Coordinates of C-alpha atoms in Angstrom, one line a residue:
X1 CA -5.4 -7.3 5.4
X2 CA -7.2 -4.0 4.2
X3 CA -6.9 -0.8 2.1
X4 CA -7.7 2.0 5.5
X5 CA -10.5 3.6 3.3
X6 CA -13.8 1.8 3.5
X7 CA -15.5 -0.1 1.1
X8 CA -18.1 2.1 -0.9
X9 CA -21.7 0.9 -0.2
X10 CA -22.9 -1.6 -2.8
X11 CA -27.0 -2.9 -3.6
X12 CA -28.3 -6.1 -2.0
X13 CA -26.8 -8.5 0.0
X14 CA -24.1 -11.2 -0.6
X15 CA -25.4 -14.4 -2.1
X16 CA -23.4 -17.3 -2.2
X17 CA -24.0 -21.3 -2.1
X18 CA -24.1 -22.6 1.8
X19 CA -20.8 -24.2 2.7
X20 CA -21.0 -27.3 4.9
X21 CA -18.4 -27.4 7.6
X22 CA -14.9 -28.8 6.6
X23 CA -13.2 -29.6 10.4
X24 CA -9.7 -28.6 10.0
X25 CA -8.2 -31.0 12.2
X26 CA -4.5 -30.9 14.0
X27 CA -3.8 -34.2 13.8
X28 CA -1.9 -35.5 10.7
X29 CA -3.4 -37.3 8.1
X30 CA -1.9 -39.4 6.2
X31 CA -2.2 -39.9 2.9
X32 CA -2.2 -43.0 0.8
X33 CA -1.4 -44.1 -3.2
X34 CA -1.2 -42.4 -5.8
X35 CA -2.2 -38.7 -4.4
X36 CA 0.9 -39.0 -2.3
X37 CA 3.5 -40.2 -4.7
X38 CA 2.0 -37.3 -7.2
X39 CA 2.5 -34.5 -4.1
X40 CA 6.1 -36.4 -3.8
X41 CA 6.9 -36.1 -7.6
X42 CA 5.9 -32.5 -7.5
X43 CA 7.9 -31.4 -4.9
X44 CA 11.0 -33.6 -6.8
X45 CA 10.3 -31.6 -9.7
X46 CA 10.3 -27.9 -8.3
X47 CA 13.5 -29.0 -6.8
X48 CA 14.9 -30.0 -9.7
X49 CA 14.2 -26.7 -11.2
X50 CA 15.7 -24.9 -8.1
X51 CA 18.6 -26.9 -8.5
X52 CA 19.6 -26.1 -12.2
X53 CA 18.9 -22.6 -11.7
X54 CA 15.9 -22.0 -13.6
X55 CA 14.5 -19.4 -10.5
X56 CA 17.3 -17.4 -9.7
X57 CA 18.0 -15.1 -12.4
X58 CA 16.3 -11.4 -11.7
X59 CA 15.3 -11.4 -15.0
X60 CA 12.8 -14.7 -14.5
X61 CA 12.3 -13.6 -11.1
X62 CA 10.9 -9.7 -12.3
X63 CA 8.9 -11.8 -15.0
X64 CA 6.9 -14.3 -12.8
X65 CA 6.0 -11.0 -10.7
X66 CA 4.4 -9.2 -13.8
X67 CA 2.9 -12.1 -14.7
X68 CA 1.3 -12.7 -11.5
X69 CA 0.1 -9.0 -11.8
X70 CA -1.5 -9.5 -14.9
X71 CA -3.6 -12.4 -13.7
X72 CA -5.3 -10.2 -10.8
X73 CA -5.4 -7.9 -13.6
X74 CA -7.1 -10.3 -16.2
X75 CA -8.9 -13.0 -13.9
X76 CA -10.0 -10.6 -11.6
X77 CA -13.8 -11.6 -12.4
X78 CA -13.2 -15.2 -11.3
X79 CA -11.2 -14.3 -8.0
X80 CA -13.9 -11.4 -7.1
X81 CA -16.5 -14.7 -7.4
X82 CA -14.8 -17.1 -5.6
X83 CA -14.6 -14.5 -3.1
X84 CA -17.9 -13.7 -3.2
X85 CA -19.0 -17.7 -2.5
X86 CA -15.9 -18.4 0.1
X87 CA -17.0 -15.1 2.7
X88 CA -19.6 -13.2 1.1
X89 CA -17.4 -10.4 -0.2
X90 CA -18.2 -7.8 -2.3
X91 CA -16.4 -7.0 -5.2
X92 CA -15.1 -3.4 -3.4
X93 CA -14.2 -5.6 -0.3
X94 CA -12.5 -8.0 -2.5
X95 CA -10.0 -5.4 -4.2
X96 CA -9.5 -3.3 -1.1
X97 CA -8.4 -6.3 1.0
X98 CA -7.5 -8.9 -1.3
X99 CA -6.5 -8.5 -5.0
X100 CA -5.7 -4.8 -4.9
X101 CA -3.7 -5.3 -1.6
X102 CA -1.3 -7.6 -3.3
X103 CA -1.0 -6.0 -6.5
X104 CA 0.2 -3.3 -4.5
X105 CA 2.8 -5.3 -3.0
X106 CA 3.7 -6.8 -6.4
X107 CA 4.3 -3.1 -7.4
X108 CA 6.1 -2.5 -4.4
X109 CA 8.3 -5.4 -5.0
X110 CA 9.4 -4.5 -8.7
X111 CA 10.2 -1.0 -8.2
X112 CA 13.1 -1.9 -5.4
X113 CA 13.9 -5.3 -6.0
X114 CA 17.6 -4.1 -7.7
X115 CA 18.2 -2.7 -4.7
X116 CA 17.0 -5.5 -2.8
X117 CA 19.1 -7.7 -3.8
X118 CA 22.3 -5.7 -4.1
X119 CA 25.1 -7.4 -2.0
X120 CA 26.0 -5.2 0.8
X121 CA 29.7 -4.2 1.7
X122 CA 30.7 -4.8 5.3
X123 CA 34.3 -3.0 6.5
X124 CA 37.0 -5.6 7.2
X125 CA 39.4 -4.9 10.4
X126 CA 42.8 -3.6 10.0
X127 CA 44.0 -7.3 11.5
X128 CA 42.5 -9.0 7.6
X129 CA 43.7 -6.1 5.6
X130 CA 44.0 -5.9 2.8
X131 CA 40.6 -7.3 2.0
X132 CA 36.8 -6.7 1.2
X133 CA 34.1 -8.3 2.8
X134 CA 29.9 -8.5 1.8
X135 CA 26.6 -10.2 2.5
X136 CA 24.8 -11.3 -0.4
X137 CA 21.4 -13.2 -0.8
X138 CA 20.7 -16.5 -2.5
X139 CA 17.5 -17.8 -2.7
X140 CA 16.7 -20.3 -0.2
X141 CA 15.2 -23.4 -2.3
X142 CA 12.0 -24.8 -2.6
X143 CA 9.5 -23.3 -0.3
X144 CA 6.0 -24.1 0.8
X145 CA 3.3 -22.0 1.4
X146 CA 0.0 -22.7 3.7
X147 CA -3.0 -20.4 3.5
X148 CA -5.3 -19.5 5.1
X149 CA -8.9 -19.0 4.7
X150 CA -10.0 -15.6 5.8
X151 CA -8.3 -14.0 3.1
X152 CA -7.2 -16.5 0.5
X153 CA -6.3 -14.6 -2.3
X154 CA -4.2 -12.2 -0.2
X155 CA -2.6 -14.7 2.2
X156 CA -2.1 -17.1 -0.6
X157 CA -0.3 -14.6 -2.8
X158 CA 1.4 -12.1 -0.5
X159 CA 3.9 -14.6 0.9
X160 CA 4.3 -16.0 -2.7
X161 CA 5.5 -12.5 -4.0
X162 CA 8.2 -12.6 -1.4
X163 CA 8.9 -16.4 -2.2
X164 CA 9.4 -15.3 -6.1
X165 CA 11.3 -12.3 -5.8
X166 CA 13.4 -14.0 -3.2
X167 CA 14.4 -16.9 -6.2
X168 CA 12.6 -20.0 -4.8
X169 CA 10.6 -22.6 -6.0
X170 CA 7.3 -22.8 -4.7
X171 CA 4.5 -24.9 -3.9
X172 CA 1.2 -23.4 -2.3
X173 CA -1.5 -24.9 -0.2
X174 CA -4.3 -23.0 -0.3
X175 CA -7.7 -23.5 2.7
X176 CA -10.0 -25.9 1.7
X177 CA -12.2 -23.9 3.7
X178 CA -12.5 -21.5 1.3
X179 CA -13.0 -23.8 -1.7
X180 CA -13.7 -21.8 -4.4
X181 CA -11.3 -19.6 -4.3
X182 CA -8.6 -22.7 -4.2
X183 CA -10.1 -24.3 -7.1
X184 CA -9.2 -21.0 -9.3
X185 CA -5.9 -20.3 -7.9
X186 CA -5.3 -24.1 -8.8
X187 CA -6.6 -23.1 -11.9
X188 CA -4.9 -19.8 -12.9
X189 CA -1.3 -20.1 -10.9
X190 CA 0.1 -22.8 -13.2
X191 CA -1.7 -21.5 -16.5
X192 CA 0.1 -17.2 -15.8
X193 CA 3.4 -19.0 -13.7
X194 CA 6.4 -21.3 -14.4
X195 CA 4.5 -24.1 -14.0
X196 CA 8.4 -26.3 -13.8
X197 CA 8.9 -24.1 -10.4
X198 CA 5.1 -23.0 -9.1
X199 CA 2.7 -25.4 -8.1
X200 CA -0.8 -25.5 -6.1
X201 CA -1.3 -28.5 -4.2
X202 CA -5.3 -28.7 -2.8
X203 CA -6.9 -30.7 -0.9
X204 CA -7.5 -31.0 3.2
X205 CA -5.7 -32.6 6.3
X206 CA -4.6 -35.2 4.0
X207 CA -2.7 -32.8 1.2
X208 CA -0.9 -30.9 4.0
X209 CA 0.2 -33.8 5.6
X210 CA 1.4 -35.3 3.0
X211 CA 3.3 -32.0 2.0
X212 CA 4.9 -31.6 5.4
X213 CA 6.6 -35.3 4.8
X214 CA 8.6 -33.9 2.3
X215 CA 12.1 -31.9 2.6
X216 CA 10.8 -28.2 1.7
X217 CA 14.0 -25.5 2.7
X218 CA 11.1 -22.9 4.2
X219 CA 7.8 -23.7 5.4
X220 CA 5.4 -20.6 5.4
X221 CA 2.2 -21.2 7.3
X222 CA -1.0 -18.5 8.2
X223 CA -3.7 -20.1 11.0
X224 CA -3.9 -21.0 14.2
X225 CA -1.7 -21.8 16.9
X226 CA -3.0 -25.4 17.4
X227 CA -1.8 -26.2 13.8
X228 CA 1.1 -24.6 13.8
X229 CA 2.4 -26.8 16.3
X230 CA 1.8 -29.9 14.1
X231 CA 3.4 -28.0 11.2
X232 CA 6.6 -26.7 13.7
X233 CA 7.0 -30.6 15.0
X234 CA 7.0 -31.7 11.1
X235 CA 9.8 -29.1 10.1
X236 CA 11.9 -30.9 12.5
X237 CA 12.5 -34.0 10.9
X238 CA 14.7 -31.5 7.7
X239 CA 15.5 -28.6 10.4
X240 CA 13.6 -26.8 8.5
X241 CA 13.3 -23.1 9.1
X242 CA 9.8 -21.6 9.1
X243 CA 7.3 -18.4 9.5
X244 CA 4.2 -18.7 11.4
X245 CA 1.7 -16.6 10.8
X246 CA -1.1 -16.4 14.1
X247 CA -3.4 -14.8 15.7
X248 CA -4.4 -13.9 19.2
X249 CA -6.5 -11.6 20.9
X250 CA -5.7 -8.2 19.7
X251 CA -6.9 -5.5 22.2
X252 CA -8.0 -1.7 21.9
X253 CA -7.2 0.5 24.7
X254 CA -9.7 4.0 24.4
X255 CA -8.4 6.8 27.0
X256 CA -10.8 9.7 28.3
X257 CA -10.6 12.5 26.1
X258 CA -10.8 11.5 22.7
X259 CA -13.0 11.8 20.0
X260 CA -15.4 8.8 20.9
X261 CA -17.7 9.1 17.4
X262 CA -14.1 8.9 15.6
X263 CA -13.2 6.1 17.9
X264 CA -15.9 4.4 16.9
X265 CA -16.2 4.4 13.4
X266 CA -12.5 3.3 13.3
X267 CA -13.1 0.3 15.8
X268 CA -16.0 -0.6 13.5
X269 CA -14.6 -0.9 10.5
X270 CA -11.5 -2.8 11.7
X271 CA -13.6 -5.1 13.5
X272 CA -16.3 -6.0 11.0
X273 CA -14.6 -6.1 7.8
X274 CA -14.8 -9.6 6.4
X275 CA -17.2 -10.3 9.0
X276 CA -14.8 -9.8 11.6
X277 CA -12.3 -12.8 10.2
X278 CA -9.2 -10.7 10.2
X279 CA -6.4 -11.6 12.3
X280 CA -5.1 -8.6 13.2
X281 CA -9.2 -7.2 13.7
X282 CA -9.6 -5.5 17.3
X283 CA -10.3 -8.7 19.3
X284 CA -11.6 -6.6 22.3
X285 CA -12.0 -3.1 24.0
X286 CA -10.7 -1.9 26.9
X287 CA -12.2 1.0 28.2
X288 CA -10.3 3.2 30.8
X289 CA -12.5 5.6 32.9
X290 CA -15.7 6.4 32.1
X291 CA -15.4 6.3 28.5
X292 CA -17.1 2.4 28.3
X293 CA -20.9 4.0 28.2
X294 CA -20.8 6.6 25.2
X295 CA -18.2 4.5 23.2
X296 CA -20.7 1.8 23.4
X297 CA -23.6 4.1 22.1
X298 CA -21.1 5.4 19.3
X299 CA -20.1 2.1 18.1
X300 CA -23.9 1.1 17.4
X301 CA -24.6 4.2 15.8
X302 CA -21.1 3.3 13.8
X303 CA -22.5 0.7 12.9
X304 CA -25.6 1.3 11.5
X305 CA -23.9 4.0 9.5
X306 CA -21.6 1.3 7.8
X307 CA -24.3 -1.3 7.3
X308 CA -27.3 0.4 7.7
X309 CA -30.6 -0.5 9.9
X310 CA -30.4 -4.5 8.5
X311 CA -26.6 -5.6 8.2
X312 CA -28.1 -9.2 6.5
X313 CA -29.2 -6.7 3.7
X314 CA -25.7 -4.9 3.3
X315 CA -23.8 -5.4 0.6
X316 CA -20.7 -4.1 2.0
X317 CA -20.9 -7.0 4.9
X318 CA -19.4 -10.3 4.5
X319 CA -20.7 -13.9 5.9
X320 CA -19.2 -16.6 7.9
X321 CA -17.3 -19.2 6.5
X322 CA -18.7 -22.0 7.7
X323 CA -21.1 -23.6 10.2
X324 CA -18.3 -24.8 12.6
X325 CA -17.3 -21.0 12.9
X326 CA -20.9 -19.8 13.0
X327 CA -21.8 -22.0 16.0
X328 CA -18.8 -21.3 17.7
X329 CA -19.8 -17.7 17.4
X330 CA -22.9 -17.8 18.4
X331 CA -21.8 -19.6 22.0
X332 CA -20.3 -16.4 22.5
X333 CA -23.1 -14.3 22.1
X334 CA -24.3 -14.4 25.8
X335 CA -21.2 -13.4 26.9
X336 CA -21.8 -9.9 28.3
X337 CA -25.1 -7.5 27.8
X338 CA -25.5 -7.0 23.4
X339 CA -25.6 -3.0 23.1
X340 CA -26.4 -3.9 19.4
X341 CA -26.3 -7.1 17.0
X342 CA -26.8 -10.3 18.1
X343 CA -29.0 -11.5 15.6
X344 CA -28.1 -14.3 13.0
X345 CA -29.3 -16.5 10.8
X346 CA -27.4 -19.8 10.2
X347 CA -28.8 -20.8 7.1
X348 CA -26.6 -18.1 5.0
X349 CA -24.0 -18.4 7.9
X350 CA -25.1 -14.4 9.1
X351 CA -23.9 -13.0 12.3
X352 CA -24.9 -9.1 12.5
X353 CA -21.7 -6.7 13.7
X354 CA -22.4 -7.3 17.8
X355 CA -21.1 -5.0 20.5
X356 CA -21.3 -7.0 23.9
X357 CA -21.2 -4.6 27.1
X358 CA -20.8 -5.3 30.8
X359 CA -18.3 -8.0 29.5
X360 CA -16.1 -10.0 32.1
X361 CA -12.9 -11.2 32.1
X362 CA -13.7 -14.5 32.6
X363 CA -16.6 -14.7 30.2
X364 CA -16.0 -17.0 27.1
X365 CA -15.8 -14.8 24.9
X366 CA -12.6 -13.2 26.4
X367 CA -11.3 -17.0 26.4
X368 CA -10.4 -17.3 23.2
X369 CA -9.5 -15.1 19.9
X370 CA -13.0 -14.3 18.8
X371 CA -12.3 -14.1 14.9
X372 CA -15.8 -13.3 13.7
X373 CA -17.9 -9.9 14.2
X374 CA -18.2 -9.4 18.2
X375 CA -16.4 -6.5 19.8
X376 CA -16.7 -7.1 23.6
X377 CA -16.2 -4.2 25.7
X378 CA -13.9 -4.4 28.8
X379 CA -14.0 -1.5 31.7
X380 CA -10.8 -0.7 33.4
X381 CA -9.9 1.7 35.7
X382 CA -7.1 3.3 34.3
X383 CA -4.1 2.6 31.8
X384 CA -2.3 0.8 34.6
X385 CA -5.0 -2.2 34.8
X386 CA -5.3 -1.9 31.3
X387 CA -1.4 -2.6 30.6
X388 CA -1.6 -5.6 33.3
X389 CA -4.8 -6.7 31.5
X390 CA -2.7 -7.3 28.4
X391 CA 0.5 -8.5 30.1
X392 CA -1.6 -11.2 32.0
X393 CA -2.4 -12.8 28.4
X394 CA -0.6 -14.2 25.5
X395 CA 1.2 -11.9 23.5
X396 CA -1.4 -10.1 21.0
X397 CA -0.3 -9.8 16.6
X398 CA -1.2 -6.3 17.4
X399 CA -2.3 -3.4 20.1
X400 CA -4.5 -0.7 19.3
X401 CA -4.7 2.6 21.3
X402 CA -7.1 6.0 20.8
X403 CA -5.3 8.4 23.0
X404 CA -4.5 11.6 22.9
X405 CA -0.9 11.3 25.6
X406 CA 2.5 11.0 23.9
X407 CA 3.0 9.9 27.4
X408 CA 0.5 6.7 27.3
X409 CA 1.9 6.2 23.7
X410 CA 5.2 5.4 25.3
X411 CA 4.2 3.3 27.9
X412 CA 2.2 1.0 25.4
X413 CA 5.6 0.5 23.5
X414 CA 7.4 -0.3 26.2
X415 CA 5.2 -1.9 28.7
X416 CA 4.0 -4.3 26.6
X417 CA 5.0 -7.0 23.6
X418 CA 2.6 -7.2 20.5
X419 CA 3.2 -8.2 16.7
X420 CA 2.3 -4.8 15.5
X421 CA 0.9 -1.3 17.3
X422 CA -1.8 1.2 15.9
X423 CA -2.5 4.5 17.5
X424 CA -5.9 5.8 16.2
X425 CA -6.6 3.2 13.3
X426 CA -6.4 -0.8 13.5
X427 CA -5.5 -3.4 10.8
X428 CA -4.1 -0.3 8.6
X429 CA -0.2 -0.7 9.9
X430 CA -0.8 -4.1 7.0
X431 CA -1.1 -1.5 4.1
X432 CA 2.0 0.8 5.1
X433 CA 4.8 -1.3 2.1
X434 CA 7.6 -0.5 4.4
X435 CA 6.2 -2.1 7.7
X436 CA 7.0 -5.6 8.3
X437 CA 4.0 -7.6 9.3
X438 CA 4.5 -10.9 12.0
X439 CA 4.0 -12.1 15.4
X440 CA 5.7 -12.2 19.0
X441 CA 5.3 -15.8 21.1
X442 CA 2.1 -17.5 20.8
X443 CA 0.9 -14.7 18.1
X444 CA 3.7 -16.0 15.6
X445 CA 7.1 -15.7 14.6
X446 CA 8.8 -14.2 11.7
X447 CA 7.7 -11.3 9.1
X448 CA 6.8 -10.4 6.2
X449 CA 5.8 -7.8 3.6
X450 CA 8.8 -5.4 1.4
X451 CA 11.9 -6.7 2.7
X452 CA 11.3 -8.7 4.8
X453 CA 10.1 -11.2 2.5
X454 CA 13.3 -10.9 0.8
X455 CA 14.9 -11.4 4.4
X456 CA 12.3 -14.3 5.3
X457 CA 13.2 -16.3 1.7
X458 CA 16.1 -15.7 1.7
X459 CA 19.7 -16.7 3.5
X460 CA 22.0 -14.2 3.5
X461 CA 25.7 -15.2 2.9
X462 CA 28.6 -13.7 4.3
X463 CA 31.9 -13.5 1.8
X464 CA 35.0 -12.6 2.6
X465 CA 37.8 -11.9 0.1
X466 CA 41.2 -11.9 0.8
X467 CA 44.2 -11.2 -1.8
X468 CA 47.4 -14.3 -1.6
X469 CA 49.8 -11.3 -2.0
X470 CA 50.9 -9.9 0.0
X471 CA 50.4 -12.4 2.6
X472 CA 50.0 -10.8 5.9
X473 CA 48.4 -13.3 7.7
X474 CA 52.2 -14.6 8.8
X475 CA 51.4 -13.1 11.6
X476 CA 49.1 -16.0 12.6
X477 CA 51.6 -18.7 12.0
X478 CA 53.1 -20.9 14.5
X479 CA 55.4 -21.2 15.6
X480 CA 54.3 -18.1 17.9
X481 CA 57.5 -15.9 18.6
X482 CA 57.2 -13.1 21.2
X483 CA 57.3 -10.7 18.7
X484 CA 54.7 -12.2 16.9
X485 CA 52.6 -12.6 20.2
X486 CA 53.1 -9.0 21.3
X487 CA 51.6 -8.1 17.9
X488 CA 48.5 -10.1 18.1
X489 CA 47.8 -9.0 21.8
X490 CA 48.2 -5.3 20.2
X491 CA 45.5 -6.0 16.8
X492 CA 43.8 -8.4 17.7

């Protein structure tokens, strides 16, 4: 979710308004009167604009991406302080990881788009000759998109780029965790879009229950496994396909022999941007050899390069959404020995970047994705226990590895199953336009990002054309003959 270059160092802390705790709960909610029957009509009414074509010309498709590039462009005040209320971001943080990140994928999107969307010839056998055969893309409806809250500009807009260029209809869900940003994008999205084929539904439990009643032809959803369950056993009832966007517990493996202070820096910044709510952010450490010591001495002094001696006073480091997060975060805190961190303050939601040491694999805080800023460090003996380490867990949305062997290289690729891999620098593998982005098993399914947004909006139909004259399928006909039989045998 981030530019690789860090965020340039900005005066005074983050202020923003204390959020109370909104539970985001797993079991549906249903939703009564009028609120449903208007979530109902809207969906009726993008469909009906899917259905008489209104989305799937390139022309309206290229326009609704320009437009939605000059609204980061335009309302890029309002977004930077919604942003700034939601997680404490500053405005740098907010470009480099939200609003700049998509407008580069916007950009991305326009410039091959034609090509895109070109149908592709396939070569027919000599058996269907003479003929000519092609895929071609349609659009695949009327899609709906859940967001997140950990970056809700970005993981609200991202997947709605690929929905739009793909031809779709769309109707978006943003986090009511993250309120303020979902008030503007319900504000600006139908005021710079088609307002007869984009829509922002808000609201909590409720909203996206109601929304998963209805017949949507792709459900996009960004969270947490527990949810995505309830959102999987709701697409049943239409068969409808979906992507799910997880999580997991992304690990770092550091070797002997490499630059440690490098090491660190990189760890750091992948781990404590936005606070540590990223969910591809190094999860945890594992430390072959004796390299678990001095790493842990050059990630505190990473640290307090980044952020300087008081974090809380930073302006380059986010908050904590809420207070559910914060005191599930701070549970975790005694997990292991705190090299540096630890403090907090939960009145302004503040957790300070924490590096736990002497951390077991049984501790709580190597239970369960740790989303928020503590880096637990894990010792191993050698890449061996650390490959079983990760093997013996659910499959991470991404590996991480600072080494300087081709030869481990390999054996991370092929001895294990994540999402995504990085050698030398985490999260970054998100701001490459060409990489797909998505999960393996419990850590997701399905991609995104360039093409394969087109791919993931789109169904790809298969066309074969075949001239009357002359008619050479005779061949086929019954009654079989030997002749004919002999011939088939041979081609076919």
């Amino acid at each position: 979710m981030t530019n690789p270059h860090p965020s340039a160092a900005t005066d005074g802390a983050p202020a923003r308004p204390v959020q109370q705790a909104t539970v985001q709960s797993a079991v549906p909610q249903p939703l009564e009167g009028t609120a449903a029957a208007e979530i109902a009509a809207t969906v009726t009414r993008l469909r009906g604009a899917f259905a008489a074509g209104r989305t799937k010309p390139i022309g309206w498709r290229r326009a609704q991406l320009r437009q939605l590039q000059r609204m980061l462009v335009d309302e890029r005040p309002a977004l930077e302080k919604a942003l700034l209320a939601d997680l404490g971001k500053s405005p740098v943080e907010a470009h480099t990881t939200e609003i700049g990140f998509v407008a580069n994928e916007i950009e991305h999107t326009l410039r091959h788009l034609s090509s895109w969307l070109r149908p592709r010839r396939v070569p027919v056998p000599l058996s269907l000759a003479p003929a000519r055969a092609r895929t071609v893309r349609e659009p695949l409806g009327t899609v709906l998109i859940i967001s997140p809250w950990n970056y809700p500009v970005n993981l609200s807009l991202a997947p709605l780029v690929g929905a739009l260029a793909a031809g779709n209809a769309a109707v978006l869900k943003p986090s009511e965790l993250a309120p303020a940003t979902a008030a503007v994008l319900a504000e600006l999205l139908p005021r710079h879009l088609d307002p007869e084929a984009v829509a922002v539904v808000e609201g909590g439990v409720p909203e996206s229950t109601a929304l998963l009643e209805q017949h949507f032809d792709h459900i996009f959803y960004t969270g947490n496994a527990q949810v995505a369950r309830v959102v999987m056993a709701a697409a049943v009832k239409h068969l409808t396909p979906l992507t799910l966007e997880l999580g997991g517990k992304s690990p770092a493996v550091v070797e002997p022999g490499v630059d440690l202070a490098a090491t660190a820096r990189r760890l750091a910044w992948g781990k404590f941007t936005n606070a540590g709510q990223t969910c591809v952010a190094p999860d945890y450490v594992l430390a072959i050899g004796d390299t678990a010591d001095t790493l842990q001495r050059e990630l505190a002094a990473a640290v307090t390069e980044m952020f300087g001696e008081d974090p809380a006073a930073s302006g380059d480091y986010g908050r904590i959404v809420n207070e559910r997060h914060f005191d599930r975060l701070t549970a975790l805190l005694d997990s292991g020995t705190v090299v540096t961190g630890g403090g907090h303050s939960r009145e302004d939601f503040y957790i300070a970047p924490t590096v736990l040491g002497d951390v077991s694999a049984d501790s709580a805080v190597m239970a369960e994705e740790v989303f928020g800023p503590i880096l637990p460090v894990v010792r191993v003996p050698d890449l061996d226990a650390a490959i079983a380490f990760v093997n013996e867990r659910d499959k991470p949305l991404a590996l991480y590895a600072f080494t300087g062997s081709e030869h481990t290289k390999r054996r991370l690729l092929t001895e294990t199953s994540s999402g995504g891999v990085g050698f030398g620098l985490p999260v970054a593998h998100l701001a490459v336009p060409g990489l797909p982005f998505g999960g393996v098993g419990e850590s997701g399914m399905g991609a995104y990002h360039s093409v394969a947004s087109i791919d993931t909006f789109s169904h790809t139909k298969s066309v074969l054309d075949k001239p009357l004259r002359p008619d050479t399928m005779r061949l086929a006909y019954a009654p079989v003959t030997g002749f004919k039989e002999k011939m088939l045998r041979r081609f076919l």
